[in-house]
Short mmCIF file of N, CA and C in Angstrom, two decimals:
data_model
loop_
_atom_site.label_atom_id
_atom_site.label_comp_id
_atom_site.label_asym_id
_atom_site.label_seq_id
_atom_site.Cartn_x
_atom_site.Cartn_y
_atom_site.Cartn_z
N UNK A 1 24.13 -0.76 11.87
CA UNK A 1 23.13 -1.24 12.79
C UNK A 1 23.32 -0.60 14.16
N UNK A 2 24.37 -0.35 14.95
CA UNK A 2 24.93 0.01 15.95
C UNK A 2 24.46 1.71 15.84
N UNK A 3 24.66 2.59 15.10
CA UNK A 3 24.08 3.85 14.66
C UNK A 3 22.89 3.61 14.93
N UNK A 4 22.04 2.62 13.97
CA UNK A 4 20.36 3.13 14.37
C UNK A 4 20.05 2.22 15.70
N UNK A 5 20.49 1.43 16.37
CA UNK A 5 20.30 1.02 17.41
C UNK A 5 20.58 2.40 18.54
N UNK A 6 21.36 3.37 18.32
CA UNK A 6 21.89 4.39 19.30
C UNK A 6 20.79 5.24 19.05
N UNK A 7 20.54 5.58 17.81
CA UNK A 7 19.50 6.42 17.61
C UNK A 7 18.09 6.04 17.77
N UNK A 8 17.52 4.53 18.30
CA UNK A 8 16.75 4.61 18.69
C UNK A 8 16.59 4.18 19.91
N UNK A 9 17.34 4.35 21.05
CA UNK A 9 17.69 4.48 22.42
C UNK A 9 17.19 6.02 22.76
N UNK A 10 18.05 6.81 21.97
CA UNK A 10 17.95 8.36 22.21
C UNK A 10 16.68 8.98 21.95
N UNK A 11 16.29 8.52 21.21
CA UNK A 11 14.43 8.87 21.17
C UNK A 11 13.82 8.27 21.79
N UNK A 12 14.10 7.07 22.33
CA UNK A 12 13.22 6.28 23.23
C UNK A 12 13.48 7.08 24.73
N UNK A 13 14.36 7.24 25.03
CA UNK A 13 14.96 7.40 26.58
C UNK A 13 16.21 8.17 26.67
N UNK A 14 16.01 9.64 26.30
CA UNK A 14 17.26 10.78 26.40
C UNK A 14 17.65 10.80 27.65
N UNK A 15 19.00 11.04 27.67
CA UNK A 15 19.49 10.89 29.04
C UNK A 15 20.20 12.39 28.98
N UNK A 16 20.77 12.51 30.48
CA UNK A 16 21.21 13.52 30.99
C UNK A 16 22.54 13.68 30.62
N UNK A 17 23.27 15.01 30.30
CA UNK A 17 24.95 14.90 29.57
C UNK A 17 25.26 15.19 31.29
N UNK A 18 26.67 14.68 30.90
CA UNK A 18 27.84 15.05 32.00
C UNK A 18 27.80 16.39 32.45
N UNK A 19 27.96 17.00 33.64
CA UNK A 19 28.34 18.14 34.06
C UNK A 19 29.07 19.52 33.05
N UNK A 20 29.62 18.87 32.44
CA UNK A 20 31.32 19.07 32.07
C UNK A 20 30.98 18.91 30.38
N UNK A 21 30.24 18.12 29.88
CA UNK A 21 29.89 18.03 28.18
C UNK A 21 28.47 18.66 28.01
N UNK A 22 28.14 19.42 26.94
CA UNK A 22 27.20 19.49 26.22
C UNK A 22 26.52 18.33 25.71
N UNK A 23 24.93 18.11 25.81
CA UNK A 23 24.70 17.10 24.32
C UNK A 23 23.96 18.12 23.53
N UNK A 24 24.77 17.09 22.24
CA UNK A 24 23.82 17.72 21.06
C UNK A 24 22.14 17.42 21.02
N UNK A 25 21.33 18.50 20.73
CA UNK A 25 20.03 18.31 20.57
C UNK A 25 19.72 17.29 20.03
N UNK A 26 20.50 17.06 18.61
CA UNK A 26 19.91 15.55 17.56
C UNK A 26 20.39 14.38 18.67
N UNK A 27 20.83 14.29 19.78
CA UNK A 27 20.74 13.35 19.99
C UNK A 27 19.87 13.19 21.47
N UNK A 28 19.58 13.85 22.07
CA UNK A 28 18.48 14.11 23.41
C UNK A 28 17.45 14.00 22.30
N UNK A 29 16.67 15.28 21.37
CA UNK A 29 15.85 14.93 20.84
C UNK A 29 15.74 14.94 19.13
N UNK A 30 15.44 13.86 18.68
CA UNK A 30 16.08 13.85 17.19
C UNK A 30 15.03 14.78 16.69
N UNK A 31 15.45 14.89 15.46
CA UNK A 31 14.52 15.92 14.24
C UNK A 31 13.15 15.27 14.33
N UNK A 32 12.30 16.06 13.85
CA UNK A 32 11.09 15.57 13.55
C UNK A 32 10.62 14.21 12.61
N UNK A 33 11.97 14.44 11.14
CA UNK A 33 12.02 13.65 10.12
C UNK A 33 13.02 12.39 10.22
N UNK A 34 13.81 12.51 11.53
CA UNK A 34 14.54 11.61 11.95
C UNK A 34 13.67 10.39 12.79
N UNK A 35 13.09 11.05 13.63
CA UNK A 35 12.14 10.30 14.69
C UNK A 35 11.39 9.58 13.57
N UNK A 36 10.63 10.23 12.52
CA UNK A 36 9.89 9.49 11.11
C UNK A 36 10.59 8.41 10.85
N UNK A 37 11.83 8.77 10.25
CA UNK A 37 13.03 7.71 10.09
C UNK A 37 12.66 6.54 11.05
N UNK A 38 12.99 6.88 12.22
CA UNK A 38 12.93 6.00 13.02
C UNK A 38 12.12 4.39 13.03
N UNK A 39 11.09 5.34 13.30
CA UNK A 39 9.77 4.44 13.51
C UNK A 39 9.58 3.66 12.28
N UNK A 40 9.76 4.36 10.13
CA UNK A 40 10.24 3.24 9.58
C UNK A 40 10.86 2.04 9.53
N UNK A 41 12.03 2.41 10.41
CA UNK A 41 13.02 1.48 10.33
C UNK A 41 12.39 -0.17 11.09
N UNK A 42 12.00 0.75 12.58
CA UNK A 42 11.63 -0.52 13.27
C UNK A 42 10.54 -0.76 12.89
N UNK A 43 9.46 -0.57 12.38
CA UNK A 43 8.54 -1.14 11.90
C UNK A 43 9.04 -2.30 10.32
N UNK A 44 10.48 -2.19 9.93
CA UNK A 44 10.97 -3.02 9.20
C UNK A 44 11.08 -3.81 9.85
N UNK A 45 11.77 -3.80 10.65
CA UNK A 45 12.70 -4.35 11.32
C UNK A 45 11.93 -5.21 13.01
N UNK A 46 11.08 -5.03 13.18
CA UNK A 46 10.02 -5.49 14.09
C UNK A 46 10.67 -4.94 15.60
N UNK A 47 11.14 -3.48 15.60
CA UNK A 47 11.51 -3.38 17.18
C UNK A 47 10.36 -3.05 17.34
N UNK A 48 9.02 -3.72 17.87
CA UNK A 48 8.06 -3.35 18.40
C UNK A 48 8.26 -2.44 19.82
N UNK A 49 9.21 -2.70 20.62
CA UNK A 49 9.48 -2.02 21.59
C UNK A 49 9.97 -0.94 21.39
N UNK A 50 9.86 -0.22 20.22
CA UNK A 50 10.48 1.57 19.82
C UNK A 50 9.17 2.02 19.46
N UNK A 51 8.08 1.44 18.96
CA UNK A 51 7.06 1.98 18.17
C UNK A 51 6.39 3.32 19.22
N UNK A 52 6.04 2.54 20.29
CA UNK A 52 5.20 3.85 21.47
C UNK A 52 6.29 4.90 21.79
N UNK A 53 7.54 4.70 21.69
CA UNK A 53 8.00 5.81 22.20
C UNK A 53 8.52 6.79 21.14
N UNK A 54 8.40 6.25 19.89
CA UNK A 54 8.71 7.24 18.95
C UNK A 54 7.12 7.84 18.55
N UNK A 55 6.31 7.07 19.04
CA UNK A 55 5.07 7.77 18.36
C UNK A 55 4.92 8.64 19.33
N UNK A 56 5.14 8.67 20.99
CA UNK A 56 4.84 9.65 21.76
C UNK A 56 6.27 10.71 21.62
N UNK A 57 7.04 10.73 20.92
CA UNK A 57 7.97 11.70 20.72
C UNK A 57 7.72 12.14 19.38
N UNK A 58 6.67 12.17 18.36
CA UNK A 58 5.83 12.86 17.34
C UNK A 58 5.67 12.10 15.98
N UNK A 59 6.23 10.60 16.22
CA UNK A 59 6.55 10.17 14.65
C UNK A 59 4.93 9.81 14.03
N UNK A 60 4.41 9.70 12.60
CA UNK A 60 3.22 9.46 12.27
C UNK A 60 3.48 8.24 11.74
N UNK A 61 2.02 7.41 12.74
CA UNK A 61 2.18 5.84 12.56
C UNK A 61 1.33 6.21 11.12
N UNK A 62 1.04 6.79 10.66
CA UNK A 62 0.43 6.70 9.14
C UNK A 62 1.12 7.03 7.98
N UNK A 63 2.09 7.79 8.15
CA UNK A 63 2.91 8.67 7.00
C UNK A 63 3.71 7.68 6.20
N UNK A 64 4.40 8.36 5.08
CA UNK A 64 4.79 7.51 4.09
C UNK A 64 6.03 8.19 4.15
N UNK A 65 6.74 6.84 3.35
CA UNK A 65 8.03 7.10 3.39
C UNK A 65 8.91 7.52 2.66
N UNK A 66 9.92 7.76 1.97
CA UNK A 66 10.24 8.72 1.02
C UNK A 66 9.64 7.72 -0.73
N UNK A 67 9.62 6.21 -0.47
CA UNK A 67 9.39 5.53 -1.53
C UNK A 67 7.90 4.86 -1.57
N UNK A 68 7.40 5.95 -0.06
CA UNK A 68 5.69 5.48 -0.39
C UNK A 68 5.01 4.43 0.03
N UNK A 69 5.45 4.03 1.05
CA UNK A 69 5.04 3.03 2.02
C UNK A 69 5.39 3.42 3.52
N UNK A 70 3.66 2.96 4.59
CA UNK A 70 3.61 3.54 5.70
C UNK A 70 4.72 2.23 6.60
N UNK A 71 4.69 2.55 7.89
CA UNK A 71 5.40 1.78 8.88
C UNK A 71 4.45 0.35 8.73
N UNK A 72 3.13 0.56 8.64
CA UNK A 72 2.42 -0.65 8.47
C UNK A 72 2.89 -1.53 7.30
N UNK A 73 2.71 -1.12 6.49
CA UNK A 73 3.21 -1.78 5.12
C UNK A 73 4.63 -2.42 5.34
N UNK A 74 5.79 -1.51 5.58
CA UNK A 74 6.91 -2.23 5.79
C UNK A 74 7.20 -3.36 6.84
N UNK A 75 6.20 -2.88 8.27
CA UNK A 75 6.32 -4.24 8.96
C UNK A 75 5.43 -5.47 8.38
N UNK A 76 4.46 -5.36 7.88
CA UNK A 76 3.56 -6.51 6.91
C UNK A 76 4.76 -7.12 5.69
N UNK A 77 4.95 -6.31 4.85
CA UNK A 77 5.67 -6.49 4.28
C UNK A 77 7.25 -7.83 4.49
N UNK A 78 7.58 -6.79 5.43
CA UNK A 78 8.75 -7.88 6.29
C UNK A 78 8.01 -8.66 7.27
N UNK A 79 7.32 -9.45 6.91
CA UNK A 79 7.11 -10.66 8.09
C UNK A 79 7.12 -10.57 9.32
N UNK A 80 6.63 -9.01 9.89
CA UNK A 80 7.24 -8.75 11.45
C UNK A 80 5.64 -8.55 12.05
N UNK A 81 4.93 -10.06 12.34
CA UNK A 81 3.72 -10.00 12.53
C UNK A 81 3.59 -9.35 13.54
N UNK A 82 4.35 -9.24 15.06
CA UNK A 82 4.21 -8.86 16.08
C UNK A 82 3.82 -7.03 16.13
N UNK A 83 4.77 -7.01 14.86
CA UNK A 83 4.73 -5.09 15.22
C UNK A 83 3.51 -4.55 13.95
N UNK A 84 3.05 -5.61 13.19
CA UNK A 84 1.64 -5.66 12.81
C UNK A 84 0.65 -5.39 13.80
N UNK A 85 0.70 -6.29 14.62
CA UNK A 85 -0.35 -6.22 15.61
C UNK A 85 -0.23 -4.90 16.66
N UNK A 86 1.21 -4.35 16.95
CA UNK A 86 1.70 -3.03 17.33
C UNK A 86 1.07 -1.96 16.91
N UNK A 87 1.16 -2.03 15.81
CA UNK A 87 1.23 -0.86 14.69
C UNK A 87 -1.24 -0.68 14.21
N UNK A 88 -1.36 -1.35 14.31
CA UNK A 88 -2.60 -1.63 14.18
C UNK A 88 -3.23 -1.07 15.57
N UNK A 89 -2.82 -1.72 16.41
CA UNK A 89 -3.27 -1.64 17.84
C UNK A 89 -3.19 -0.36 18.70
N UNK A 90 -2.40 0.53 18.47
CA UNK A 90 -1.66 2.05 18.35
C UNK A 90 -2.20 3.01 17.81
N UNK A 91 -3.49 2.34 16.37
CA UNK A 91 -4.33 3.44 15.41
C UNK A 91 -3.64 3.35 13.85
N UNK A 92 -2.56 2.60 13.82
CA UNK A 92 -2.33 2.51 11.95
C UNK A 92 -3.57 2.22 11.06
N UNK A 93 -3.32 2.76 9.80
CA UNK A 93 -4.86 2.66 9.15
C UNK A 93 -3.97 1.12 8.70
N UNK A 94 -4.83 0.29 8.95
CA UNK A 94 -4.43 -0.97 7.83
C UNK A 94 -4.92 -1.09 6.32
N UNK A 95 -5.82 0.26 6.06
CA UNK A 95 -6.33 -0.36 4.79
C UNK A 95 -5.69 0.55 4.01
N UNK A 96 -4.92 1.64 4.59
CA UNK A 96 -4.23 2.84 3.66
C UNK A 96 -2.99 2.36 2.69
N UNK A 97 -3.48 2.23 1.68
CA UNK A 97 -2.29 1.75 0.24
C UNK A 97 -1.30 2.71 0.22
N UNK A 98 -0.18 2.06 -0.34
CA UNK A 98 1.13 2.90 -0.78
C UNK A 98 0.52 4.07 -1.50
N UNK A 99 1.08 5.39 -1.41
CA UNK A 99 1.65 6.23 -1.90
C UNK A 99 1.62 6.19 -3.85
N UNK A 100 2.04 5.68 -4.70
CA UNK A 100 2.66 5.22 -5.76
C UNK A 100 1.46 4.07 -6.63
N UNK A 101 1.49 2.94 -6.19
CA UNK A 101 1.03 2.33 -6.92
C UNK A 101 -0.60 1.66 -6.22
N UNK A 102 -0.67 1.89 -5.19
CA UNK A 102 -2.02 1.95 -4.57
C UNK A 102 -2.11 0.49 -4.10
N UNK A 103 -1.13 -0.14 -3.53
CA UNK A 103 -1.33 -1.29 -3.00
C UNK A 103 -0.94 -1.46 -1.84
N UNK A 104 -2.35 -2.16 -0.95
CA UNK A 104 -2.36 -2.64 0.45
C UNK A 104 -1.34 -3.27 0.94
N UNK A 105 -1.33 -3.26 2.60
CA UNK A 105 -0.48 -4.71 3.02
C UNK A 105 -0.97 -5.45 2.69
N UNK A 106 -2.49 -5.85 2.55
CA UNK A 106 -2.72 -7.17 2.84
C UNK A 106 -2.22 -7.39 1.37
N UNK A 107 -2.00 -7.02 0.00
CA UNK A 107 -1.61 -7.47 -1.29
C UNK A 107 -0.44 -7.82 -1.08
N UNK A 108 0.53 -6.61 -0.54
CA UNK A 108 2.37 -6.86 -0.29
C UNK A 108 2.95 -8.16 0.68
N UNK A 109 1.88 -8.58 1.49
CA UNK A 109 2.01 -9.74 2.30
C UNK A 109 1.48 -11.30 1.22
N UNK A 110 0.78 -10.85 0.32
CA UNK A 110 0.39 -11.84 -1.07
C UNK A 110 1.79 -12.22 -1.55
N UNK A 111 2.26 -11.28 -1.74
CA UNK A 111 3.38 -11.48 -3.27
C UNK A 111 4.57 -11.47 -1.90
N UNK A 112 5.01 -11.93 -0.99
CA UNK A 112 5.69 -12.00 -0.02
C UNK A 112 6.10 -13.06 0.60
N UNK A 113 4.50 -13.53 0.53
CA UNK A 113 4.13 -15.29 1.10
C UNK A 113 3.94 -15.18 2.83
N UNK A 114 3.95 -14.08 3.07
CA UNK A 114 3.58 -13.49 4.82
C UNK A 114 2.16 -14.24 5.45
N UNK A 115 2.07 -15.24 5.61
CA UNK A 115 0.27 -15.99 5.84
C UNK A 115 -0.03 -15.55 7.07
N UNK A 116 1.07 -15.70 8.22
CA UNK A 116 0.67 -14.76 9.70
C UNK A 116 0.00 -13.52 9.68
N UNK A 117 0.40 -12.77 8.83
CA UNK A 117 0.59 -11.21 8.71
C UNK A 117 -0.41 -11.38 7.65
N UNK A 118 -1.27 -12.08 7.04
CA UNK A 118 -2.11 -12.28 6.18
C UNK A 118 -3.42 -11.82 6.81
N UNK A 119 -3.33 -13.24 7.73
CA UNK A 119 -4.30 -13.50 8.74
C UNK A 119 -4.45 -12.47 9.89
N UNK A 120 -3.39 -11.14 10.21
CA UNK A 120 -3.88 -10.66 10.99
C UNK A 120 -4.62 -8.93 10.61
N UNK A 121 -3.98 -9.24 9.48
CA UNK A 121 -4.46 -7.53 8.46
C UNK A 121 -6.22 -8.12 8.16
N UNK A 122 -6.27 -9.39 7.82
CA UNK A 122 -7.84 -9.76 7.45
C UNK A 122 -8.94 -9.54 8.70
N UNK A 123 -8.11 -9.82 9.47
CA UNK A 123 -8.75 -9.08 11.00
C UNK A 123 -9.12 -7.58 11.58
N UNK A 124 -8.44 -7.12 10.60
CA UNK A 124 -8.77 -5.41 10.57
C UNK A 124 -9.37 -5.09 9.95
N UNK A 125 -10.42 -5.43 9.36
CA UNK A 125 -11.63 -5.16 8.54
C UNK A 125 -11.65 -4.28 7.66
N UNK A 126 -10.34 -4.37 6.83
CA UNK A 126 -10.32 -3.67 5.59
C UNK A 126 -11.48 -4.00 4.16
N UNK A 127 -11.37 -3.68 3.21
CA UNK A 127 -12.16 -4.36 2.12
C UNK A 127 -11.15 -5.06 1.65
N UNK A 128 -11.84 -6.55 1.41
CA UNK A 128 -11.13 -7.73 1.25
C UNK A 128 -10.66 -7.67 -0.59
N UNK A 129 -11.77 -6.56 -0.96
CA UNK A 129 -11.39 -6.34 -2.87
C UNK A 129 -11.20 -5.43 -2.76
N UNK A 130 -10.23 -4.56 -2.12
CA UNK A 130 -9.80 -3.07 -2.38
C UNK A 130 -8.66 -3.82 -3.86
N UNK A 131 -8.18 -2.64 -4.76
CA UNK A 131 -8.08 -2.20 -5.73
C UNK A 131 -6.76 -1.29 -5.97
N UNK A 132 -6.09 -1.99 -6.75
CA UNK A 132 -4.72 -1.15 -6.37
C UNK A 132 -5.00 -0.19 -7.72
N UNK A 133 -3.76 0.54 -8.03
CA UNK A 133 -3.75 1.12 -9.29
C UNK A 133 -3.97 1.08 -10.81
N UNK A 134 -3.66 -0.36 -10.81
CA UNK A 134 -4.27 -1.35 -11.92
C UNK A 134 -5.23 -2.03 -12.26
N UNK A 135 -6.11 -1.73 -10.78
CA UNK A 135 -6.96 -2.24 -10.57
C UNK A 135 -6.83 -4.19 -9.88
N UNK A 136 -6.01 -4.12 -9.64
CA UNK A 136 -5.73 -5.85 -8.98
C UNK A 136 -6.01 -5.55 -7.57
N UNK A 137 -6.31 -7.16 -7.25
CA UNK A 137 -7.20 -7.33 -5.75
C UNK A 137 -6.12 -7.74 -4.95
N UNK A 138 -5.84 -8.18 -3.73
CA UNK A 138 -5.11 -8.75 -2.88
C UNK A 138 -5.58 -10.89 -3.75
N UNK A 139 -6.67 -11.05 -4.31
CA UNK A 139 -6.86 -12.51 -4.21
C UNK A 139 -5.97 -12.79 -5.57
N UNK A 140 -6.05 -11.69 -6.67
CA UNK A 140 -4.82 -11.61 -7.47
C UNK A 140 -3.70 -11.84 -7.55
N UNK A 141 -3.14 -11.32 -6.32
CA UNK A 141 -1.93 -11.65 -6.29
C UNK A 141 -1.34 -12.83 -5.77
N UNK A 142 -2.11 -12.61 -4.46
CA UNK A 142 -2.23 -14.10 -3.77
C UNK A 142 -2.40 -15.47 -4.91
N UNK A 143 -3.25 -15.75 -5.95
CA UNK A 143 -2.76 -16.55 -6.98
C UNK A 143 -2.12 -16.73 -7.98
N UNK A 144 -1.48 -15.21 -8.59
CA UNK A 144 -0.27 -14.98 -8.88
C UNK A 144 0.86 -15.74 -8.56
N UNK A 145 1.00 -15.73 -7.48
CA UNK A 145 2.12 -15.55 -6.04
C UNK A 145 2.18 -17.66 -5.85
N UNK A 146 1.15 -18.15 -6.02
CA UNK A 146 0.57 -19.28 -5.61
C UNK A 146 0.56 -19.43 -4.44
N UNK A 147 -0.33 -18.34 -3.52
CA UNK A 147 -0.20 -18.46 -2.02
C UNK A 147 -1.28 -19.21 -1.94
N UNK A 148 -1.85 -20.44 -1.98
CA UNK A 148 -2.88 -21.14 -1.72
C UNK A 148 -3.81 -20.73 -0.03
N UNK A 149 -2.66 -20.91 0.99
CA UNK A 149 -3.55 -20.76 2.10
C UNK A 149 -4.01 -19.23 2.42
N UNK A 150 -2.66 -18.01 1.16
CA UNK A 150 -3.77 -16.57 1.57
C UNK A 150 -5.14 -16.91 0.91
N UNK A 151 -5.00 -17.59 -0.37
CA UNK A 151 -6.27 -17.75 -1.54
C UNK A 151 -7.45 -18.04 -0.67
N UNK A 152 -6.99 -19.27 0.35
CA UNK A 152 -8.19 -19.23 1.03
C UNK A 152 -8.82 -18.71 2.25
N UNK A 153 -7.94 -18.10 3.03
CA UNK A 153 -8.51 -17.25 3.79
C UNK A 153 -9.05 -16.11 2.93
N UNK A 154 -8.62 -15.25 1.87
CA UNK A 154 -9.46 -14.79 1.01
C UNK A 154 -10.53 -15.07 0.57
N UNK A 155 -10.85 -15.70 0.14
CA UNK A 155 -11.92 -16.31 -0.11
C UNK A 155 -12.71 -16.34 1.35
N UNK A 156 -12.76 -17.12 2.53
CA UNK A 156 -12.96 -17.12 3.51
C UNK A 156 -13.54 -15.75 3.82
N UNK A 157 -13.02 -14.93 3.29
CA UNK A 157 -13.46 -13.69 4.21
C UNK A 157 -14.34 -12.07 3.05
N UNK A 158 -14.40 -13.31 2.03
CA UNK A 158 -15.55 -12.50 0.92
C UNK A 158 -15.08 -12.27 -0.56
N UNK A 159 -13.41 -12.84 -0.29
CA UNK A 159 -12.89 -12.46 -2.07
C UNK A 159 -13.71 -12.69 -2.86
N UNK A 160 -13.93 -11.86 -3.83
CA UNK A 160 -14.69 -11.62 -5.19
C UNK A 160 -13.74 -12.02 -6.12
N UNK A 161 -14.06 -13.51 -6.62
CA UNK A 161 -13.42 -14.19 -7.52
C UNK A 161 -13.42 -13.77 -8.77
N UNK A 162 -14.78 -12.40 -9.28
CA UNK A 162 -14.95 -12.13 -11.06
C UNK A 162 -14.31 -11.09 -10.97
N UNK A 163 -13.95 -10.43 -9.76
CA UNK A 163 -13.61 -8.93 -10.74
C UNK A 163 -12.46 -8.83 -10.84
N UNK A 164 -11.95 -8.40 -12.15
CA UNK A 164 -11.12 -8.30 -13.04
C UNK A 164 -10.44 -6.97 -13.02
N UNK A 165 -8.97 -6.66 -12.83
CA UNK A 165 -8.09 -5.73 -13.18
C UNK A 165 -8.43 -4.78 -14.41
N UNK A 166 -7.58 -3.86 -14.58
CA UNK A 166 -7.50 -2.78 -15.92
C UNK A 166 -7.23 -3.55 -17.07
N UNK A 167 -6.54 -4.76 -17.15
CA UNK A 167 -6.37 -5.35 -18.43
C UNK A 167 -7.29 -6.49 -18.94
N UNK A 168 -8.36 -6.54 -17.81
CA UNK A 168 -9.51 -7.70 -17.97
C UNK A 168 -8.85 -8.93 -17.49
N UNK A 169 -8.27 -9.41 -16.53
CA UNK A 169 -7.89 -10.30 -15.63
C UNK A 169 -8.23 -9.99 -14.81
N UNK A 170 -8.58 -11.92 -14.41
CA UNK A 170 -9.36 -12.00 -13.29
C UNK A 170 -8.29 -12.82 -12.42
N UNK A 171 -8.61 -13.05 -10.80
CA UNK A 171 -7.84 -14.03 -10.47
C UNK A 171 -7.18 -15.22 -10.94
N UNK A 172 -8.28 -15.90 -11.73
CA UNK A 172 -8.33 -17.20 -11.90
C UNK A 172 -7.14 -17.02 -13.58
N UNK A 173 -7.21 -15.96 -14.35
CA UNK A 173 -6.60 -16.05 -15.71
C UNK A 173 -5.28 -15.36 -15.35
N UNK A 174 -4.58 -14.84 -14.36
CA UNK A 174 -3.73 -14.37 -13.36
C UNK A 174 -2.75 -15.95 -13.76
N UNK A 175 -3.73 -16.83 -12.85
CA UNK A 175 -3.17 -18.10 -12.10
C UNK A 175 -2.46 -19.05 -13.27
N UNK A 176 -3.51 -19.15 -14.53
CA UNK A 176 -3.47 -20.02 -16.05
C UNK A 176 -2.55 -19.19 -16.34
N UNK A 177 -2.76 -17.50 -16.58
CA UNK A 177 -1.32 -17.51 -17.58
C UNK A 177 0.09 -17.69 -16.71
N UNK A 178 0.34 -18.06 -15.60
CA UNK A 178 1.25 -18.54 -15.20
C UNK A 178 1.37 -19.71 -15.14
N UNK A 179 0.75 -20.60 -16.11
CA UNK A 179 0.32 -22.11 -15.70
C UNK A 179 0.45 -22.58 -14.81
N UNK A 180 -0.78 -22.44 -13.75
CA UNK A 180 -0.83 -22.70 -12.50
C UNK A 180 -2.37 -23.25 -12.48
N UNK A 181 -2.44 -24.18 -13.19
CA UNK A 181 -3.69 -24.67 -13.24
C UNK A 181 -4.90 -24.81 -12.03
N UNK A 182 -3.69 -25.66 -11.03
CA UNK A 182 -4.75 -25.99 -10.01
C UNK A 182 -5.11 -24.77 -9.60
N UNK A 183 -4.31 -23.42 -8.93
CA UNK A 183 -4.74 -22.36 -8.50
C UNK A 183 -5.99 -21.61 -9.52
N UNK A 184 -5.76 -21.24 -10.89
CA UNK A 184 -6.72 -20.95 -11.21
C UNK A 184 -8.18 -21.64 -11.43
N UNK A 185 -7.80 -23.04 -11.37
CA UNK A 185 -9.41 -23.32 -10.49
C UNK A 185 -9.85 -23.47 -9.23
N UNK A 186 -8.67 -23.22 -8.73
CA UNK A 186 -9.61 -22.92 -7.08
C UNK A 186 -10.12 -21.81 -6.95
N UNK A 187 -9.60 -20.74 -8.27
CA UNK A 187 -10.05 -18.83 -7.70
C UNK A 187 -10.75 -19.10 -8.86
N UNK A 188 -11.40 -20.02 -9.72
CA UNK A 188 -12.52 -19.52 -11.06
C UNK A 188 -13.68 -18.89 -10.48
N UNK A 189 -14.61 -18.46 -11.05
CA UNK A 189 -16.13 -17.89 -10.76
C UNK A 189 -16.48 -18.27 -11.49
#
């Protein structure tokens, strides 16, 4: 922790070496793919206060990470609503899916139980039935998941209760084959 805390001081605010010492470049100014590094990390990790200065020292608030998820995703992901609203507010695409399996924050904040970070990705006017690789919705998972209060801000904000995944599941048969009765009749059509 103490390492990436140093390393993101040094991209934030390089300082001047001693008279008398050299600094190394990687640490005045890190690599290109380091600074990337970077801005992953705290977007895990919610240092919202690293995000502007690694993005004005070249990092891409959109890029993916070696396992395919942007800085957005990982701060949604981790519950770090604040650097959601950072990371959004800065130009992150909120509706750009992983890399891999084609799923949104707003889905990864479903299967997470993230309702802050629910409520503030639904505010970015993504499509509320975007479509991962399997074809599953964010309201899918969300009753999967038995997130009742994402279910209903979903809903709230246009979920399409019939359409059905690659294997012909719908929200609501999601919810039953997990016997989750009540949920799959709150998401039936």
């Amino acid at each position: 922790m103490l390492i990436f805390l140093a390393a993101l001081a040094a991209a934030a605010a390089p300082q001047a070496a001693p008279a008398n010492r050299p600094v190394s470049p990687a640490v005045v100014a890190p690599s290109p793919e380091r600074r990337q590094q970077l801005l992953f990390d705290a977007a895990r990790l919610g240092r919202t206060d690293m995000i502007d200065p690694l993005l004005k020292a070249g990092a891409d608030i959109n890029a993916y990470d070696d396992r395919g998820f942007t800085p957005l995703i990982l701060a949604a992901y981790n519950g770090q609503a604040a650097t959601v609203d950072v990371l959004i507010a800065t130009g992150a695409d909120a509706c750009r899916p992983d890399r891999d399996q084609g799923n949104t924050a707003q889905m990864g904040v479903a299967f997470k139980g993230e309702d802050a970070v629910a409520a503030r990705l639904l505010k970015a006017g993504c499509d509320v039935n975007a479509r991962n690789n399997a074809g599953q919705t964010a309201l899918m998972m969300a009753s999967l998941f038995n997130r009742t209060r994402q279910v209903d801000m979903l809903l709230a904000a246009g979920a399409n209760r019939s359409i059905q995944d690659a294997a012909g599941r719908s929200a609501s048969s999601v919810a039953a084959d997990q016997g989750n009765a009540p949920m799959a009749a709150r998401v039936k059509h």
